[in-house]
């Protein structure tokens, strides 16, 4: 278990000017993010987090200081091309993890307003939540079943796996009696919350079109150009190199210590399309099935699947084309058969 943070965490950001500098540096990094949706979402997310902390207490504790510096570090490393921080920012921005995932789930689970008195009576006649006769919402059950069959989601493991579509209520308790109603409700509630914590909700139509356009290239994209900082002139101290040599010894050669937790990549179209393609495989496509009268979900593949088909010219008769090819194969088989 980690111990308490040292006191210098508080003293380093004790003045409002220091918090202002940290906020501006974080918002500046948001403008350099290579994804258009991430730039907008992360800016709003950072501002809301700073406002929430400032409204609770005028003096932020060590946890808030650590979270603020960690957010700046993640954004900087994402802009430098480190894979994990960049993936973390994209997952947060597209609602695969974090606060936006809960917002998309709440929007998906929002109950429909009854249109007439008959629909209102039917809604009121439904059993109370988690009691006997209660069932999972149809859209949640359909999404959970679809997500269970998706092997990509199970491989990535950004959310806990969905193991079962029904609450595991035992038939009898330890004493061989019927399970109490309160325990049944608790089992259903726990299973329902666990299922919701594993779901990956669909994106809004606007964000989904943007994501698909970035993958296909219909939405123009180019890397954000950073503003060049002023060149710093190194200070030369007399005897500094000699003092360093005597104090620390000879310097080591080039090592891979700085790449122990990943290495930066040049952010290009090819790199971002791979990231967007992997992200697209975690976004379900929602559509209405008129046959079953239920919502269904489709999932994209992280890799392009080759198409095993071809187009014939309009001047070629398909029946004659395949008939001639089959006739040629039969002639070859007859030619290779041994004579009796």
C-alpha positions as MATLAB code, in Angstrom:
seq = 'XXXXXXXXXXXXXXXXXXXXXXXXXXXXXXXXXXXXXXXXXXXXXXXXXXXXXXXXXXXXXXXXXXXXXXXXXXXXXXXXXXXXXXXXXXXXXXXXXXXXXXXXXXXXXXXXXXXXXXXXXXXXXXXXXXXXXXXXXXXXXXXXXXXXXXXXXXXXXXXXXXXXXXXXXXXXXXXXXXXXXXXXXXXXXXXXXXXXXXXXXXXXXXXXXXXXXXXXXXXXXXXXXXXXXXXXXXXXXXXXXXXXXXXXXXXXXXXXXXXXXXXXXXXXXXXXXXXXXXXXXXXXXXXXXXXXXXXXXXXXXXXXXXXXXXXXXXXXXXXXXXXXXXXXXXXXXXXXXXXX';
ca = [
       0.000    0.000    0.000;
       1.378    3.388   -0.972;
       2.212    5.735    1.860;
       1.121    9.364    2.175;
       2.477   11.862   -0.302;
       5.348   14.056    0.889;
       4.654   17.618    1.906;
       6.481   19.143   -1.062;
       3.506   18.189   -3.245;
       1.538   20.898   -1.469;
       4.225   23.549   -1.364;
       5.047   23.279   -5.060;
       1.577   24.509   -6.111;
       0.665   26.697   -3.164;
       0.057   29.847   -5.219;
      -2.767   30.464   -7.716;
      -0.242   31.552  -10.340;
       1.380   28.121  -10.259;
      -1.977   26.408  -10.789;
      -2.682   28.811  -13.638;
       0.610   27.929  -15.312;
      -0.157   24.216  -14.976;
      -3.668   24.649  -16.399;
      -2.416   26.654  -19.364;
       0.307   24.114  -20.094;
      -2.263   21.293  -20.000;
      -4.696   23.130  -22.293;
      -1.828   23.922  -24.651;
      -1.050   20.217  -24.945;
      -4.730   19.548  -25.693;
      -4.498   21.745  -28.791;
      -1.617   19.620  -30.120;
      -3.464   16.285  -29.923;
      -3.558   14.518  -33.314;
      -7.257   13.594  -33.109;
      -9.988   16.228  -33.687;
     -12.469   14.661  -31.256;
      -9.772   14.226  -28.606;
      -8.791   17.889  -28.850;
     -12.326   19.048  -28.059;
     -13.134   16.459  -25.416;
      -9.868   16.652  -23.480;
     -10.071   20.444  -23.325;
     -13.581   20.318  -21.844;
     -12.589   17.467  -19.532;
      -9.538   19.296  -18.157;
     -11.478   22.518  -17.561;
     -14.290   20.678  -15.777;
     -11.822   18.809  -13.558;
     -10.029   21.996  -12.535;
     -13.330   23.715  -11.788;
     -14.526   20.779   -9.710;
     -11.360   20.813   -7.600;
     -11.421   24.590   -7.127;
     -15.090   24.548   -6.082;
     -14.511   21.941   -3.361;
     -11.652   23.629   -1.570;
      -9.439   26.667   -2.131;
      -6.378   24.563   -1.296;
      -5.930   21.395   -3.297;
      -4.514   18.329   -1.598;
      -1.628   16.170   -2.757;
      -3.910   13.835   -4.720;
      -5.240   16.710   -6.836;
      -1.707   17.958   -7.466;
      -0.596   14.496   -8.515;
      -3.620   14.075  -10.821;
      -2.998   17.450  -12.473;
       0.659   16.720  -13.136;
      -0.136   13.219  -14.322;
      -2.681   14.579  -16.826;
      -0.085   16.966  -18.226;
       2.460   14.151  -18.476;
       0.022   11.860  -20.307;
      -0.885   14.557  -22.832;
       2.748   15.449  -23.458;
       3.755   11.842  -24.050;
       0.727   11.310  -26.288;
       1.776   14.253  -28.442;
       5.321   12.905  -28.565;
       4.037    9.665  -30.087;
       4.154    7.235  -27.170;
       1.695    4.449  -27.940;
       0.115    3.837  -24.543;
      -0.566    7.476  -23.593;
      -1.957    8.139  -27.076;
      -4.213    5.101  -26.839;
      -5.328    6.172  -23.361;
      -6.325    9.620  -24.620;
      -8.243    8.137  -27.561;
     -10.103    5.659  -25.345;
     -11.130    8.472  -23.014;
     -12.203   10.756  -25.852;
     -14.292    8.151  -27.673;
     -16.044    6.917  -24.540;
     -14.423    3.501  -24.249;
     -13.233    4.318  -20.728;
     -13.720    7.095  -18.221;
     -16.499    9.586  -17.656;
     -17.800    9.728  -21.217;
     -18.483    5.997  -21.233;
     -20.854    6.480  -18.289;
     -22.529    9.391  -20.069;
     -23.092    7.331  -23.227;
     -24.452    4.444  -21.154;
     -26.858    6.751  -19.329;
     -28.058    8.117  -22.660;
     -28.577    4.600  -24.010;
     -30.490    3.501  -20.880;
     -32.726    6.558  -20.813;
     -36.314    5.234  -20.680;
     -38.734    6.181  -23.409;
     -41.615    8.494  -22.560;
     -45.003    6.720  -22.898;
     -47.024    7.970  -25.846;
     -50.477    7.165  -24.481;
     -52.258    5.937  -21.375;
     -52.005    2.296  -22.463;
     -48.214    2.498  -22.663;
     -48.174    4.237  -19.287;
     -50.207    1.448  -17.671;
     -47.887   -1.144  -19.166;
     -44.889    0.721  -17.775;
     -46.426    0.953  -14.304;
     -47.362   -2.733  -14.307;
     -43.755   -3.834  -14.723;
     -42.109   -5.384  -11.644;
     -39.914   -3.343   -9.343;
     -36.208   -3.257  -10.119;
     -34.334   -6.469   -9.217;
     -37.442   -8.202   -7.847;
     -38.906  -11.459   -9.161;
     -39.976  -11.042  -12.770;
     -37.518   -8.211  -13.422;
     -35.629   -8.535  -16.688;
     -32.637   -6.799  -18.169;
     -33.488   -4.009  -20.647;
     -33.658   -5.413  -24.159;
     -31.007   -3.087  -25.580;
     -28.572   -3.932  -22.761;
     -29.141   -7.647  -23.223;
     -28.604   -7.394  -26.970;
     -25.400   -5.371  -26.550;
     -24.062   -7.711  -23.861;
     -24.721  -10.793  -26.000;
     -23.075   -9.170  -29.008;
     -20.062   -8.075  -26.967;
     -19.613  -11.555  -25.504;
     -19.243  -12.980  -29.012;
     -16.693  -10.361  -30.050;
     -13.214  -11.842  -29.693;
     -11.499   -8.478  -30.229;
     -13.054   -6.982  -27.094;
     -12.058  -10.058  -25.118;
      -8.478   -9.759  -26.376;
      -8.030   -6.044  -25.721;
      -9.466   -6.263  -22.183;
     -10.045   -2.570  -21.651;
     -13.193   -3.535  -19.740;
     -13.982   -6.580  -17.575;
     -15.295   -9.536  -19.532;
     -19.008  -10.358  -19.542;
     -19.243  -13.923  -18.285;
     -22.981  -14.583  -18.184;
     -26.228  -13.059  -19.407;
     -28.326  -14.143  -16.432;
     -27.837  -13.423  -12.723;
     -26.304  -16.448  -10.933;
     -29.094  -17.052   -8.418;
     -28.721  -20.425   -6.654;
     -31.763  -22.642   -6.303;
     -31.150  -23.250   -2.604;
     -29.151  -21.613    0.130;
     -26.613  -23.286    2.422;
     -29.347  -24.829    4.587;
     -31.205  -26.278    1.607;
     -34.014  -23.731    1.759;
     -35.278  -21.297   -0.827;
     -33.098  -18.250   -1.307;
     -34.417  -15.165    0.455;
     -35.893  -12.374   -1.644;
     -33.444   -9.780   -0.325;
     -30.516  -11.957   -1.375;
     -32.019  -12.452   -4.831;
     -32.357   -8.693   -5.241;
     -28.770   -8.152   -4.120;
     -27.482  -10.784   -6.563;
     -29.430   -9.230   -9.424;
     -28.250   -5.717   -8.515;
     -24.607   -6.790   -8.290;
     -24.799   -8.700  -11.570;
     -26.503   -5.752  -13.303;
     -23.872   -3.259  -12.123;
     -21.082   -5.635  -13.157;
     -22.612   -6.008  -16.611;
     -22.929   -2.245  -17.042;
     -19.297   -1.762  -16.020;
     -18.267   -4.077  -18.873;
     -20.371   -2.632  -21.692;
     -18.957   -0.536  -24.526;
     -21.773    1.804  -25.612;
     -22.219    3.001  -29.207;
     -20.967    6.409  -30.260;
     -23.182    9.288  -31.393;
     -23.753    9.359  -35.126;
     -21.666   12.499  -35.614;
     -18.589   11.099  -33.864;
     -18.979    7.760  -35.627;
     -19.025    9.443  -39.046;
     -15.924   11.417  -38.103;
     -14.107    8.268  -37.007;
     -15.016    6.376  -40.166;
     -14.048    9.379  -42.276;
     -10.639    9.568  -40.612;
     -10.069    5.879  -41.332;
     -11.191    6.060  -44.959;
      -9.510    9.404  -45.631;
     -12.671   11.319  -46.532;
     -12.133   13.582  -43.516;
      -8.937   15.577  -44.127;
      -6.242   15.200  -41.494;
      -2.743   16.505  -41.012;
      -0.516   16.587  -37.927;
      -0.739   19.668  -35.761;
       2.343   21.819  -36.038;
       3.786   22.789  -32.692;
       4.852   26.316  -31.979;
       8.612   26.564  -31.723;
       9.926   27.725  -28.382;
      12.728   30.189  -27.966;
      16.160   28.572  -28.146;
      17.810   28.435  -24.760;
      21.466   29.311  -24.551;
      23.220   26.867  -22.230;
      25.086   28.433  -19.372;
      28.750   27.572  -19.210;
      30.266   27.389  -15.790;
      33.986   27.421  -15.393;
      35.111   24.083  -14.095;
      31.626   22.558  -14.377;
      32.651   19.592  -16.497;
      35.606   18.833  -14.250;
      33.428   19.018  -11.149;
      30.857   16.654  -12.716;
      33.595   14.216  -13.681;
      35.041   14.205  -10.172;
      31.631   13.959   -8.462;
      29.851   11.409  -10.689;
      32.642    9.738  -12.583;
      32.800    9.176  -16.329;
      29.498    9.295  -18.196;
      27.958    6.129  -19.559;
      27.380    5.575  -23.215;
      24.016    5.460  -24.946;
      21.581    3.086  -23.203;
      17.944    2.094  -23.614;
      16.949    3.323  -20.163;
      14.805    6.131  -21.575;
      12.894    3.613  -23.720;
      12.072    1.256  -20.843;
       8.422    2.369  -20.859;
       8.047    2.771  -24.616;
       9.544    4.961  -27.258;
       8.187    7.968  -29.119;
       6.930    7.681  -32.682;
       6.561   10.253  -35.397;
       2.829   10.921  -35.665;
       1.892   10.206  -39.270;
      -1.291    9.308  -41.132;
      -0.295    5.647  -41.141;
       0.219    5.583  -37.374;
      -3.054    7.340  -36.642;
      -5.074    5.153  -39.001;
      -3.838    2.078  -37.181;
      -4.925    3.654  -33.910;
      -8.314    4.638  -35.334;
      -8.825    1.186  -36.831;
      -8.167   -0.504  -33.496;
     -10.473    1.991  -31.828;
     -13.193    1.392  -34.411;
     -13.178   -2.314  -33.540;
     -14.291   -1.350  -30.011;
     -17.261    0.742  -31.171;
     -20.533   -1.148  -31.809;
     -22.762   -0.088  -34.708;
     -26.374    0.032  -33.608;
     -29.212   -0.719  -36.022;
     -32.878   -1.695  -35.807;
     -33.840   -5.162  -37.000;
     -37.377   -4.981  -38.452;
     -37.771   -8.764  -38.388;
     -37.113   -9.291  -34.681;
     -38.198   -5.754  -33.725;
     -35.067   -5.361  -31.599;
     -31.864   -3.364  -31.565;
     -28.863   -5.222  -32.951;
     -25.156   -4.404  -32.929;
     -22.339   -4.948  -35.397;
     -18.597   -4.681  -34.747;
     -15.794   -3.598  -37.032;
     -12.603   -5.571  -37.567;
      -9.212   -4.111  -36.544;
      -7.724   -5.388  -39.809;
      -9.018   -5.147  -43.324;
     -10.661   -8.356  -44.516;
      -9.839   -9.239  -48.144;
     -12.845   -9.369  -50.429;
     -13.209  -12.728  -52.168;
     -15.151  -11.330  -55.103;
     -14.600   -9.532  -58.378;
     -16.633   -7.509  -60.831;
     -17.310   -8.747  -64.344;
     -17.477   -6.429  -67.291;
     -20.951   -5.603  -68.506;
     -20.181   -7.021  -71.948;
     -19.456  -10.500  -70.527;
     -22.329  -12.911  -70.019;
     -21.879  -14.440  -66.517;
     -23.664  -17.697  -67.402;
     -21.555  -18.253  -70.508;
     -18.388  -17.308  -68.593;
     -18.889  -19.851  -65.825;
     -20.259  -22.459  -68.232;
     -17.127  -22.284  -70.392;
     -14.842  -22.486  -67.353;
     -16.652  -25.549  -65.983;
     -16.619  -27.201  -69.411;
     -12.862  -26.625  -69.638;
     -12.303  -28.275  -66.255;
     -14.355  -31.318  -67.276;
     -12.298  -31.689  -70.461;
      -9.073  -31.569  -68.442;
     -10.339  -34.257  -66.070;
     -11.314  -36.527  -68.959;
      -7.944  -36.025  -70.625;
      -6.061  -37.109  -67.483;
      -8.190  -40.200  -66.874;
      -6.391  -43.477  -67.795;
      -7.798  -45.313  -70.775;
      -9.367  -48.712  -70.032;
];
